CSV table of C-alpha atoms and ligand atoms in Angstrom, one decimal:
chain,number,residue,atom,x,y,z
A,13,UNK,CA,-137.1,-58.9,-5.0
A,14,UNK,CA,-140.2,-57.2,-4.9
A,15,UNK,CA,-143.1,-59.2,-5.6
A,16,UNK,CA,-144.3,-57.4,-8.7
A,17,UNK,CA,-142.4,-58.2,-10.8
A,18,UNK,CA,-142.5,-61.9,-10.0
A,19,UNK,CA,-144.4,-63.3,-13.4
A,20,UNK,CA,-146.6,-66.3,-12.5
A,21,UNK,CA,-147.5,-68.7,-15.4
A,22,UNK,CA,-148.3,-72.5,-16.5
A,23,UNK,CA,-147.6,-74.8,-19.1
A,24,UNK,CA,-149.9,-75.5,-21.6
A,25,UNK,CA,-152.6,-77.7,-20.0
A,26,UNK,CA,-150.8,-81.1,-21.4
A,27,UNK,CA,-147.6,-80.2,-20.5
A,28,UNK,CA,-148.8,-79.4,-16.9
A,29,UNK,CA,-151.0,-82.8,-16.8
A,30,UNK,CA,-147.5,-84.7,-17.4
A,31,UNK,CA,-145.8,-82.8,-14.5
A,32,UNK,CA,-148.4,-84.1,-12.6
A,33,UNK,CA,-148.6,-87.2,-13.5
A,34,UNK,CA,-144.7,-87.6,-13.4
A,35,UNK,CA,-145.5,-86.2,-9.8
A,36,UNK,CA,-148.0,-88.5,-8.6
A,37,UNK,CA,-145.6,-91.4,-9.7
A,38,UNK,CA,-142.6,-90.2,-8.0
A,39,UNK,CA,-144.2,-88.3,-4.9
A,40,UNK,CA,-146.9,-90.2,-3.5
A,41,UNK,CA,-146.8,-87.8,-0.5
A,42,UNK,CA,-148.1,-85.2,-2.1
A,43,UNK,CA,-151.4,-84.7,-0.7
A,44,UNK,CA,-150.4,-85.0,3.2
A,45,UNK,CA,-147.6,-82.3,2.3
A,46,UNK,CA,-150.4,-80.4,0.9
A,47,UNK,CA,-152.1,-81.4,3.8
A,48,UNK,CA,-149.8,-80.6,6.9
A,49,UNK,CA,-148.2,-77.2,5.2
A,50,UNK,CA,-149.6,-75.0,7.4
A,51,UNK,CA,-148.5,-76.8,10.3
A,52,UNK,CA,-145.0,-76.9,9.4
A,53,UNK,CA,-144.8,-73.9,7.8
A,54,UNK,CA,-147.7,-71.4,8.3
A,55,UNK,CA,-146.3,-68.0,7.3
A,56,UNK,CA,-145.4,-69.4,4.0
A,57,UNK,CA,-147.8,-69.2,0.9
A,58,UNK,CA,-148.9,-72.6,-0.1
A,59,UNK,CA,-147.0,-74.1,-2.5
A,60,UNK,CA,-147.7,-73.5,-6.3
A,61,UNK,CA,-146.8,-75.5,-8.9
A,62,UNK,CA,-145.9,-72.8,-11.4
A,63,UNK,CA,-143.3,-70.9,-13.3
A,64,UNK,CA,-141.8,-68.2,-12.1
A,65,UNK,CA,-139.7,-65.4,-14.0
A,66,UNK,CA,-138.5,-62.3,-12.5
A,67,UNK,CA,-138.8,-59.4,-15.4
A,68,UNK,CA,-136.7,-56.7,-13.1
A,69,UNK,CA,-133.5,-58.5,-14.7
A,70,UNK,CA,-130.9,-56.9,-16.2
A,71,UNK,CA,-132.0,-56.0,-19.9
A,72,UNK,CA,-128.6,-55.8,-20.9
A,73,UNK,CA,-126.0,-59.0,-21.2
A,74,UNK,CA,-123.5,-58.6,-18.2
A,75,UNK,CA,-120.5,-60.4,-19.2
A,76,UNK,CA,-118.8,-62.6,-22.4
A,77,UNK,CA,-118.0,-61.3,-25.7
A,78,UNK,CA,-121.8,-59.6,-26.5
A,79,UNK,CA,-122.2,-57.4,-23.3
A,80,UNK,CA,-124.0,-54.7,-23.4
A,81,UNK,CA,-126.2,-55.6,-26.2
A,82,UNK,CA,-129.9,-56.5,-25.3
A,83,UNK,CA,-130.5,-59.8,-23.9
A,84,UNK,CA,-131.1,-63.1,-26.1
A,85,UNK,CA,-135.2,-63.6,-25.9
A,86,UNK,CA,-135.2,-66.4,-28.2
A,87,UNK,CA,-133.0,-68.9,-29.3
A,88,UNK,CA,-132.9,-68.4,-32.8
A,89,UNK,CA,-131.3,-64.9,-32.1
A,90,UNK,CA,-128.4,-66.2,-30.8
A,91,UNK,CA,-125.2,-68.1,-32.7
A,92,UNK,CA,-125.6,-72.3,-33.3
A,93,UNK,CA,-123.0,-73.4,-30.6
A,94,UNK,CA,-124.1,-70.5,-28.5
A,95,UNK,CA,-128.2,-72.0,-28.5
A,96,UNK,CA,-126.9,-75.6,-28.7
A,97,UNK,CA,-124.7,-74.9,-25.4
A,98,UNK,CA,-127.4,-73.3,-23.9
A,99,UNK,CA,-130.5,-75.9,-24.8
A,100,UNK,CA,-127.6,-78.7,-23.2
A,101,UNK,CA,-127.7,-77.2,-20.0
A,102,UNK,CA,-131.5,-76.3,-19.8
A,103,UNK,CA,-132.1,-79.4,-20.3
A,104,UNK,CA,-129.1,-80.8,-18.0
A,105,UNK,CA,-130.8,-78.5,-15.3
A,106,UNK,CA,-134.9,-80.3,-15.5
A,107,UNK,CA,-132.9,-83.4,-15.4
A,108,UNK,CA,-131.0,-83.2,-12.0
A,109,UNK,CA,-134.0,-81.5,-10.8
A,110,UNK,CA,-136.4,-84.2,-11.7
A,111,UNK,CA,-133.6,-86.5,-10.3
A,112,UNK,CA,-133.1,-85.0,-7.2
A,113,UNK,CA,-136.6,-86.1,-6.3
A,114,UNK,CA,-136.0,-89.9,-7.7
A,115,UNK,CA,-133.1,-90.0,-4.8
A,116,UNK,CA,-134.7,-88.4,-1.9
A,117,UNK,CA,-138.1,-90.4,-2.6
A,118,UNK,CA,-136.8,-93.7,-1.7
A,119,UNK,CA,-134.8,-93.1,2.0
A,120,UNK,CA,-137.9,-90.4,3.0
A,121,UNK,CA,-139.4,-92.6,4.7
A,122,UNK,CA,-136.5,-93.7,7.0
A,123,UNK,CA,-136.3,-90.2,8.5
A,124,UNK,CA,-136.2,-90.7,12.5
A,125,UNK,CA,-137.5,-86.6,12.9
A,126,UNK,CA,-141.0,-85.4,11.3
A,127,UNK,CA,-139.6,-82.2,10.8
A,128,UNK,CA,-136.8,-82.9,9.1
A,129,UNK,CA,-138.7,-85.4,7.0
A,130,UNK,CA,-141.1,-82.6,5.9
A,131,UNK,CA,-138.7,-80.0,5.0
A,132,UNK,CA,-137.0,-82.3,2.8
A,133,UNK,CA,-141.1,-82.7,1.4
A,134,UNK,CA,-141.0,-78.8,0.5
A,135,UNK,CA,-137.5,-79.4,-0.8
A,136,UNK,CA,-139.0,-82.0,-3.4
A,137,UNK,CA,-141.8,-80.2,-4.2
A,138,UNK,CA,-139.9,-77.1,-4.7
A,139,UNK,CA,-137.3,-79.3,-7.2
A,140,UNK,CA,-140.3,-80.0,-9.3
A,141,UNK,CA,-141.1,-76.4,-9.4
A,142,UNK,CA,-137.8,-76.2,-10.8
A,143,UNK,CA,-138.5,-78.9,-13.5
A,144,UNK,CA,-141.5,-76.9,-14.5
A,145,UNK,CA,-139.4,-74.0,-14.9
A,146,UNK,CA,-137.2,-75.8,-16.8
A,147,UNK,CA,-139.9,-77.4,-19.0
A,148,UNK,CA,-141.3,-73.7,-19.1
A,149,UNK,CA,-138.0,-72.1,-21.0
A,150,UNK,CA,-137.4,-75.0,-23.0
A,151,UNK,CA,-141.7,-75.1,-24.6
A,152,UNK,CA,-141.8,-71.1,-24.6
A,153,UNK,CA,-138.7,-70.9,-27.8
A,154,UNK,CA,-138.1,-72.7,-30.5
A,155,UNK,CA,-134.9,-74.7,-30.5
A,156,UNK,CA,-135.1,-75.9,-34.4
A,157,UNK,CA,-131.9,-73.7,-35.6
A,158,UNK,CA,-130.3,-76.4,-33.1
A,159,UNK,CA,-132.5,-80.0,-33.1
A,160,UNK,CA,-134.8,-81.9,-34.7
A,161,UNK,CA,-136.6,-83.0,-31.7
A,162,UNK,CA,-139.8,-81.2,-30.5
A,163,UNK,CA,-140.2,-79.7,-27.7
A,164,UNK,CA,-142.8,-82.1,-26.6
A,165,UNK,CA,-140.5,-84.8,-27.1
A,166,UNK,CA,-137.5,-82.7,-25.0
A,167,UNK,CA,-139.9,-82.9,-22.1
A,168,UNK,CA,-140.9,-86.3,-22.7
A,169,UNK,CA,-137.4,-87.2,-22.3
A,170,UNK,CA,-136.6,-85.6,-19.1
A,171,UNK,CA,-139.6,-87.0,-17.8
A,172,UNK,CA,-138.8,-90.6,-18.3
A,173,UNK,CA,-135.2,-90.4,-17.1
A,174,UNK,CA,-134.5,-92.3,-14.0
A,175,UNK,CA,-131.6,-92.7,-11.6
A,176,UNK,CA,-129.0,-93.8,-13.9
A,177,UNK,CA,-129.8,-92.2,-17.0
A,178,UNK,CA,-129.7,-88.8,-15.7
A,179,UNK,CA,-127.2,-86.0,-17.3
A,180,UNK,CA,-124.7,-85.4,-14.4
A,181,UNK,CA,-123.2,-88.3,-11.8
A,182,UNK,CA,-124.5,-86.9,-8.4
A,183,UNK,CA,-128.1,-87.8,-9.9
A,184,UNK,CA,-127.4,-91.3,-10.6
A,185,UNK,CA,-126.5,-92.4,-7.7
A,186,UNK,CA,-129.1,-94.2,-5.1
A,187,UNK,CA,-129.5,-93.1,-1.4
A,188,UNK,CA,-128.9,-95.4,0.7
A,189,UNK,CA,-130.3,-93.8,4.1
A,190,UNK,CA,-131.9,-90.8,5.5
A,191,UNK,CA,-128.0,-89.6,6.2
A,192,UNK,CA,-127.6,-89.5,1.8
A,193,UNK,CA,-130.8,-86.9,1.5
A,194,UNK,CA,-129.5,-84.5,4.4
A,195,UNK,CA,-125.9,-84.7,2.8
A,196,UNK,CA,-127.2,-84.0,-0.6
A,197,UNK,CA,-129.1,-81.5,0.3
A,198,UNK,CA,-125.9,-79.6,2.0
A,199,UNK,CA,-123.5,-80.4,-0.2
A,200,UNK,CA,-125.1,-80.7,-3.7
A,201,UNK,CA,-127.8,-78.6,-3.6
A,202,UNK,CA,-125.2,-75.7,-2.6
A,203,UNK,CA,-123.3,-76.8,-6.5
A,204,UNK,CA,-127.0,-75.7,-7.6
A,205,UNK,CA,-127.0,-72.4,-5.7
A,206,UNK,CA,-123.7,-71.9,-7.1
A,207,UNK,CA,-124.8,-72.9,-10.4
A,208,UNK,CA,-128.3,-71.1,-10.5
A,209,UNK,CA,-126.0,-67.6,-9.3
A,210,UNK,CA,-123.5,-68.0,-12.0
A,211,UNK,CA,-126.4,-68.1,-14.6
A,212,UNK,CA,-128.6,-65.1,-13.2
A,213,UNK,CA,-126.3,-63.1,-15.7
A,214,UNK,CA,-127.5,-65.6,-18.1
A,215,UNK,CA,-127.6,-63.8,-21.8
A,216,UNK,CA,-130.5,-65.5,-22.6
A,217,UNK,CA,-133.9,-63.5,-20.9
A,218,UNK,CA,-135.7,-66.3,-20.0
A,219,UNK,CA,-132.9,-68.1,-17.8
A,220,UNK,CA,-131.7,-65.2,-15.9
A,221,UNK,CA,-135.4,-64.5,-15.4
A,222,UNK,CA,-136.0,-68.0,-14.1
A,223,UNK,CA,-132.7,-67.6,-11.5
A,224,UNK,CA,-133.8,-65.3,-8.4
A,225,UNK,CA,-137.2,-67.7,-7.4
A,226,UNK,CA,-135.4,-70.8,-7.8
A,227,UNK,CA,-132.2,-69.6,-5.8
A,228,UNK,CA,-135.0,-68.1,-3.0
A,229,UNK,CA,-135.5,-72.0,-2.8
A,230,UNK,CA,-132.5,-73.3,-2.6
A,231,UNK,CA,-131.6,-71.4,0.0
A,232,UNK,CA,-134.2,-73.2,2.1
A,233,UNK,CA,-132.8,-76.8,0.2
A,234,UNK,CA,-129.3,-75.8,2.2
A,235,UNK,CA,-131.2,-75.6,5.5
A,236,UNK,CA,-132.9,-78.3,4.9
A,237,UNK,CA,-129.6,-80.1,4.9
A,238,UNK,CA,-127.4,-77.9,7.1
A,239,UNK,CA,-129.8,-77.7,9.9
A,240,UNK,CA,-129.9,-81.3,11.3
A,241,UNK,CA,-126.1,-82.1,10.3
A,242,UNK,CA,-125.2,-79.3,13.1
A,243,UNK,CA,-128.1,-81.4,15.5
A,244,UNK,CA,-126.4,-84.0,14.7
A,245,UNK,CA,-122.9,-82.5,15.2
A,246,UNK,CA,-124.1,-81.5,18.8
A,247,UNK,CA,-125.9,-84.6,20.0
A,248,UNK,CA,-122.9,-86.5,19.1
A,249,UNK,CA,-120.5,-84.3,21.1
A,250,UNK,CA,-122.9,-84.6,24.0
A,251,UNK,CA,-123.1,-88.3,23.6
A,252,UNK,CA,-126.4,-88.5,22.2
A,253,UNK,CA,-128.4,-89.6,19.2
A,254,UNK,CA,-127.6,-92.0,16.5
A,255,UNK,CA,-125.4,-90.4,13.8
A,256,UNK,CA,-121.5,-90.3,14.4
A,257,UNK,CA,-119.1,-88.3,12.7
A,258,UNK,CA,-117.6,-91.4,11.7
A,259,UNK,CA,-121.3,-92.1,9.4
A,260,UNK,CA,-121.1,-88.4,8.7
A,261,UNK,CA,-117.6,-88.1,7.0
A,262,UNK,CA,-117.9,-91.5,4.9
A,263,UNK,CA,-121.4,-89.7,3.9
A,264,UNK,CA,-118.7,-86.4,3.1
A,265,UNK,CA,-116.6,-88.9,1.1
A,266,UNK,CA,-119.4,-90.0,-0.9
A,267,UNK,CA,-121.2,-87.1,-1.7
A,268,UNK,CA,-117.8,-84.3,-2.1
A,269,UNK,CA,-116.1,-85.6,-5.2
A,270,UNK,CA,-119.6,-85.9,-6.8
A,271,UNK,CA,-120.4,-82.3,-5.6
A,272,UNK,CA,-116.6,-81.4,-7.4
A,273,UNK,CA,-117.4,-83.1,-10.3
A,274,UNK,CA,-120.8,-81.2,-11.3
A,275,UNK,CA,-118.7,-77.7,-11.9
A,276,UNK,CA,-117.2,-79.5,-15.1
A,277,UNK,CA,-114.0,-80.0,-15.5
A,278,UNK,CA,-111.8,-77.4,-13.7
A,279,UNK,CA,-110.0,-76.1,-16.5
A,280,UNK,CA,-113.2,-75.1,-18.6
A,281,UNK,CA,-116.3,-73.3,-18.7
A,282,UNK,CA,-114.2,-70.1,-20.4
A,283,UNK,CA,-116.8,-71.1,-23.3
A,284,UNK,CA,-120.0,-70.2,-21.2
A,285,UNK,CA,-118.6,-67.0,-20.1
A,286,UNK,CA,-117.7,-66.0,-23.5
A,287,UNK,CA,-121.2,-66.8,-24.5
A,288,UNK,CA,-122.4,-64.7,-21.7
A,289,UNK,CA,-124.1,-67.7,-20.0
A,290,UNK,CA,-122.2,-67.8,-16.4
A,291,UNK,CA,-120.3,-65.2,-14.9
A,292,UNK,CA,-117.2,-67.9,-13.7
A,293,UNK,CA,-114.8,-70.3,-14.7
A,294,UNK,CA,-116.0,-73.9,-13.8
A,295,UNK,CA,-112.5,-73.3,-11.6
A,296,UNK,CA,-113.4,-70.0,-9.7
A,297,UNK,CA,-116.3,-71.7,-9.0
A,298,UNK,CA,-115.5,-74.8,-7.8
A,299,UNK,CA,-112.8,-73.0,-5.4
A,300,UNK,CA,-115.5,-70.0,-3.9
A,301,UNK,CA,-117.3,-73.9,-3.0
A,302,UNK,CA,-114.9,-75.9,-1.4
A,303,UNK,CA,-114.4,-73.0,0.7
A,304,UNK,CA,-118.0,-72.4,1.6
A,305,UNK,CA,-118.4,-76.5,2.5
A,306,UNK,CA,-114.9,-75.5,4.0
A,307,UNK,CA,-116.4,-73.1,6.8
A,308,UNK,CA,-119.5,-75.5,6.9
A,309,UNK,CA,-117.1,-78.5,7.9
A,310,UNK,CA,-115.4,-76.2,10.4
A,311,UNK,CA,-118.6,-75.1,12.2
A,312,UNK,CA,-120.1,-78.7,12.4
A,313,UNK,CA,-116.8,-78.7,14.4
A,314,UNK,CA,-117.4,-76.1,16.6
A,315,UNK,CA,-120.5,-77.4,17.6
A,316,UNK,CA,-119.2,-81.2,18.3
A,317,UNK,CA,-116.0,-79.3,20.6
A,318,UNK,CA,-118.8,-76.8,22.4
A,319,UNK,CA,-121.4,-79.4,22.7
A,320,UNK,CA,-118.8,-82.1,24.4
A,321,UNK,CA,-116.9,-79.6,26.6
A,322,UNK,CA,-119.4,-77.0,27.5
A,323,UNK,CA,-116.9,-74.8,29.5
A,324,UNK,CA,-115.0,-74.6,26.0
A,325,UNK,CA,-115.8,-70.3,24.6
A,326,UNK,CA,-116.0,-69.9,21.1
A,327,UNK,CA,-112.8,-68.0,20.5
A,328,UNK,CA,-110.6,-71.3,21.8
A,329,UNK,CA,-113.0,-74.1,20.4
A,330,UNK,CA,-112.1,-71.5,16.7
A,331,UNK,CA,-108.4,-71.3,18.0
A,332,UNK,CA,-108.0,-75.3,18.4
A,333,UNK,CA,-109.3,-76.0,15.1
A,334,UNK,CA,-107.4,-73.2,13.8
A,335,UNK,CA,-104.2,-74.9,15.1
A,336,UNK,CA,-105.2,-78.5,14.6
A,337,UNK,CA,-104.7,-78.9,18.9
A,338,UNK,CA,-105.8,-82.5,20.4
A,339,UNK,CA,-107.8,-80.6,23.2
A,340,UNK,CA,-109.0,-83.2,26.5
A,341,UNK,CA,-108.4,-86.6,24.7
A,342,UNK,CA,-110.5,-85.2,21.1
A,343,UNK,CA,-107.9,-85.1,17.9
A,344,UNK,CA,-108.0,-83.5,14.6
A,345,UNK,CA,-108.5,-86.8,12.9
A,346,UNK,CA,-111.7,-87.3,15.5
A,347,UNK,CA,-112.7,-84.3,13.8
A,348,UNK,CA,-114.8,-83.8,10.3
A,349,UNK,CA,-112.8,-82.9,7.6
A,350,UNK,CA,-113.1,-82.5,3.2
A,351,UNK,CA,-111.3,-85.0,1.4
A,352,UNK,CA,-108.8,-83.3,-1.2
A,353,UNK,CA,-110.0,-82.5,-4.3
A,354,UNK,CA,-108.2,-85.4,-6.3
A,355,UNK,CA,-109.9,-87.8,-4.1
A,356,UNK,CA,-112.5,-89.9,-6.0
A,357,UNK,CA,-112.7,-87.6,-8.9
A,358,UNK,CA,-114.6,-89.0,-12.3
A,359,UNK,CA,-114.4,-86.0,-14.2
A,360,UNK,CA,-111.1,-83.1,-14.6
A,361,UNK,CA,-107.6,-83.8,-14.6
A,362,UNK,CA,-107.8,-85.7,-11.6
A,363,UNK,CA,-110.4,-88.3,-12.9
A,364,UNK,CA,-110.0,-91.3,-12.9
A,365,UNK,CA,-106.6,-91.5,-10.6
A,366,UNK,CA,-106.1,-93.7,-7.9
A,367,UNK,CA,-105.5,-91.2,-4.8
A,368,UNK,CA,-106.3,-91.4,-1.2
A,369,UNK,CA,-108.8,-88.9,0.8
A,370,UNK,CA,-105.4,-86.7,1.5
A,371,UNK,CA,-104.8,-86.7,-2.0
A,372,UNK,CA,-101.9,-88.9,-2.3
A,373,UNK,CA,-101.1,-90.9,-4.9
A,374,UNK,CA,-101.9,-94.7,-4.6
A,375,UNK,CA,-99.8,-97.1,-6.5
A,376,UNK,CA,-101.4,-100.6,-6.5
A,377,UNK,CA,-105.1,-101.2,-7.0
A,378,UNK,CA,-105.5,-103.4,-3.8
A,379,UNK,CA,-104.6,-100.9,-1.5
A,380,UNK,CA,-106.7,-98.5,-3.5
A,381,UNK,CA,-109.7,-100.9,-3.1
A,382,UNK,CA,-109.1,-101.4,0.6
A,383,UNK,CA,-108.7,-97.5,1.1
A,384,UNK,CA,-111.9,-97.2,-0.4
A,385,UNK,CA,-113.8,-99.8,1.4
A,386,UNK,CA,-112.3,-98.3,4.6
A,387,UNK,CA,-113.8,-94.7,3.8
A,388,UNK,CA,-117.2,-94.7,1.8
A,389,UNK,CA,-120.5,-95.9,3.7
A,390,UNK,CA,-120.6,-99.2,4.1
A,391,UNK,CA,-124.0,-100.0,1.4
A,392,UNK,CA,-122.7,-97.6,-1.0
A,393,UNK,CA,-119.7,-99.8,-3.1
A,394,UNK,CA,-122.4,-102.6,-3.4
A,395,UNK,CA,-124.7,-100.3,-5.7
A,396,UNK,CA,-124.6,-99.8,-9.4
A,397,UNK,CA,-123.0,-96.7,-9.1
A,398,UNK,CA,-119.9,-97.2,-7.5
A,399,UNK,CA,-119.7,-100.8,-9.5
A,400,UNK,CA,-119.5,-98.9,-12.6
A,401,UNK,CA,-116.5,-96.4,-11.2
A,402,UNK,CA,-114.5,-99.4,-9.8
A,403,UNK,CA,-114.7,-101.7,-12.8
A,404,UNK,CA,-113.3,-98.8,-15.1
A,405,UNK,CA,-110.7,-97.6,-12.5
A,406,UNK,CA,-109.2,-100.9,-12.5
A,407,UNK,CA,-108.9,-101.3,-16.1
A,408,UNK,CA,-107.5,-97.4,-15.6
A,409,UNK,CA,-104.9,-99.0,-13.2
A,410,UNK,CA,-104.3,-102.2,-15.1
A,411,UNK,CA,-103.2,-99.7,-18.0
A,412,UNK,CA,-106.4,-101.5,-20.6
A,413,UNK,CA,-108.4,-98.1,-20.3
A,414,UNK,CA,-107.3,-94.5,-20.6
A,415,UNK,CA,-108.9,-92.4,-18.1
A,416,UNK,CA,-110.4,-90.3,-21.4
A,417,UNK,CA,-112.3,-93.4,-22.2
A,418,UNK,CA,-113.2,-94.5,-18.5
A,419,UNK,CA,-115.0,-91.2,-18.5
A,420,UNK,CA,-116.6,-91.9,-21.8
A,421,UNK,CA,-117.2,-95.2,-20.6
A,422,UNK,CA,-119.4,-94.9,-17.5
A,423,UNK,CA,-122.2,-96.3,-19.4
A,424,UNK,CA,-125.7,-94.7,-18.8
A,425,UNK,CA,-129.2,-96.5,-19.0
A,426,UNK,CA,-131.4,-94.4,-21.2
A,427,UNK,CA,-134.4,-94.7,-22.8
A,428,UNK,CA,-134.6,-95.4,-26.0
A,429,UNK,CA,-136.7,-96.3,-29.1
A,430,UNK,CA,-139.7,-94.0,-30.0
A,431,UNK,CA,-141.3,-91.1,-28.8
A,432,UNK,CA,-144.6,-92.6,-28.0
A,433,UNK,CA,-145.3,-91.6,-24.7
A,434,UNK,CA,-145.9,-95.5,-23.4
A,435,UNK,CA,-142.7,-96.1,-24.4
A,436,UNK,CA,-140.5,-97.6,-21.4
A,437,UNK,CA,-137.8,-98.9,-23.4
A,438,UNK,CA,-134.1,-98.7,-21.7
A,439,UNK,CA,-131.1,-100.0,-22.3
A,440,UNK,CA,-127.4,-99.0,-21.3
A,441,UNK,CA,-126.0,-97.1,-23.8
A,442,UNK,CA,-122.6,-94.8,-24.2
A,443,UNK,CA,-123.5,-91.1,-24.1
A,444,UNK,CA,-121.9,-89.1,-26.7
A,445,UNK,CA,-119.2,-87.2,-24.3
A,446,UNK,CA,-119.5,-89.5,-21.6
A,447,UNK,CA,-119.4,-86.6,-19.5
A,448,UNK,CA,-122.8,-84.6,-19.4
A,449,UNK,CA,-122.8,-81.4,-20.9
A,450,UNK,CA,-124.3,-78.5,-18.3
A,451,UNK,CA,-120.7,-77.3,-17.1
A,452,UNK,CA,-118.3,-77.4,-19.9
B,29,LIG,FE1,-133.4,-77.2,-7.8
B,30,LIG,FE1,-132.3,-77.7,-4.6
């Protein structure tokens, strides 16, 4: 992408003074990343806190029932479900970006390795910048064919969400050590690359504009992540360091279904290509990822095998994973490995079922509790999050709760009340669809 036709630009000066306030609540480290960039990265520009719209898009929409026709550049151009879809999943996206940054903040400081604890810095700061981008296409249109609410008070919103009221699962859900941000960042942040390439066809100008500098990021939030799990693969095959694979697979447990669950519900999203929005199927999607985290899984492998038996070549470490071989004492269940796509799921056809991390079918909710217990990180089931699953999977399992209405169910904790900016009112309420809008 040449850098010409990058457009640089800010919000209006109050909207840009709430960003930064929002910041200086949320990332009190701020001024010593500001500080220490050049150290850590110094053939990188400093970082900007801007918007950033690539014009050298396609004119023209690429796929759905309008293609070929010009581009949407404003929302009142389009048809009411099309801009009400669309304003759902802008604002979906400055929510889990903004959320993103709630998660990380809290386990930062637990990092044992500077440098991995100031990449994840950039990766924070660089979410924001996603957030502003966000705020950016949502104050540049007007979105009154479709709401009442101002764009002020849109932005107002997403900046007073907190973890537990944000739009989609993975963003609710409290980290609960250094491990969590290094497995979000290679697991979920990947759903977003998968999710910022599916909307670079976007219809509407201003999205697909916003796509190419944000996925140049998140490209750098997948290192962030993949980086010290193969580190950590290594030391642990050579007997060193602190994190097993036993700690990294409970983290895969955790952190997979959620990943699963963002891509909306496997059978959908034939609505946002038809609208010309995405160019997949929430399905196709989903699939193209497991295999990407498929081939990550398999190379954290490789490294463990080499690492432990460093007379092993490349070609037979591939061949023994290839053929699930127990090779010197190490078996495939010492190994890392995904847990099957019905395992743990809260959203699809496979939400709400009791199923163990192969997928099979669990029949009595004891077991299913124990197999939980036995697989997740140890901290997580105590936390608000997983309470809120298990309380409406039993009821699922005791036959008083359909898994429709579990999913409807997992209560949120929103603001509510007013506008008024000092307005810190929250309460747990029932969202609408129970299941967040960006993916459907
Ligand atoms: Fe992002
Ligand atoms: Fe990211």
């Amino acid at each position: 992408m040449a850098a010409s036709t990058v457009r640089k630009t800010e919000l209006p000066k109050k909207f840009h003074q709430a960003v930064l306030k929002w910041r200086d609540a949320y990332m009190p480290d701020w001024g010593f990343m500001e500080a220490n960039w050049k150290k850590y990265f110094p053939h990188q520009p400093e970082f900007q806190l801007c918007a950033l719209n690539d014009c050298s898009v396609c004119p023209h929409i690429e796929v759905g029932v309008d293609k070929g026709k010009p581009k949407f550049t404003s929302a009142c151009e389009m048809n009411k479900e099309q801009a009400d879809h669309l304003l759902k999943a802008v604002k979906a996206q400055a929510s889990t970006e903004l959320g993103s940054i709630q998660q990380h903040r809290l386990t930062l400081a637990r990092a044992d390795d500077e440098q991995d604890q100031f990449w994840i810095l950039r990766m924070m700061a660089e979410e924001l910048r996603h957030g502003y981008q966000m705020f950016s296409v949502l104050l540049n249109d007007d979105w009154r064919s479709v709401t009442d609410t101002s764009g002020e008070d849109m932005v107002e919103e997403v900046l007073n969400m907190r973890t537990g009221s944000h739009v989609l699962g993975a963003f609710n859900i409290d980290f609960d050590s250094f491990l969590d941000n290094i497995t979000f960042c290679a697991f979920i942040d990947r759903v977003g690359k998968f999710q910022l390439d599916m909307q670079k066809v976007s219809a509407y100008r201003p999205m697909s504009e916003s796509m190419g500098p944000m996925l140049r990021e998140e490209a750098f939030h997948l290192a962030t992540g993949v980086g010290p799990l193969r580190r950590w693969a290594a030391d642990f095959g050579e007997g060193k360091g602190t994190v097993s694979f036993d700690m990294m697979q409970r983290a895969i447990n955790k952190w997979f279904p959620r990943a699963l669950d963002m891509f909306g519900d496997e059978r959908g999203g034939g609505r946002n290509v038809a609208f010309g929005f995405k160019h997949s199927k929430n399905g196709e999607a989903m699939m193209a990822y497991v295999e990407e985290v498929d081939q990550l899984v398999r190379d954290l492998n490789e490294r463990f095998l080499r690492a432990r038996f460093p007379d092993l070549d490349r070609d037979r470490a591939r061949e023994i994973l290839d053929k699930n071989e127990s090779y010197e004492g190490v078996h495939h269940d010492d190994l890392l490995s995904l847990p099957d796509v019905k395992f743990f799921r809260r959203r699809g056809p496979h939400a709400f079922e009791m199923r163990d991390r192969d997928g099979g079918e669990i029949h009595d909710f004891e077991s299913f509790r124990q197999h939980m217990m036995a697989v997740l990180p140890e901290p997580y089931p105590m936390g608000r999050d997983f309470m809120n699953y298990f309380t409406r999977m039993e009821k699922v399992a005791n036959g008083t709760l359909t898994p429709v209405d579990a999913m409807r169910e997992m209560p949120e904790l929103s603001r509510v009340g007013g506008t008024c900016a000092c307005s810190n009112a929250v309460r747990w309420v029932q969202p609408e669809n129970g299941n967040g809008a960006a993916n459907n």
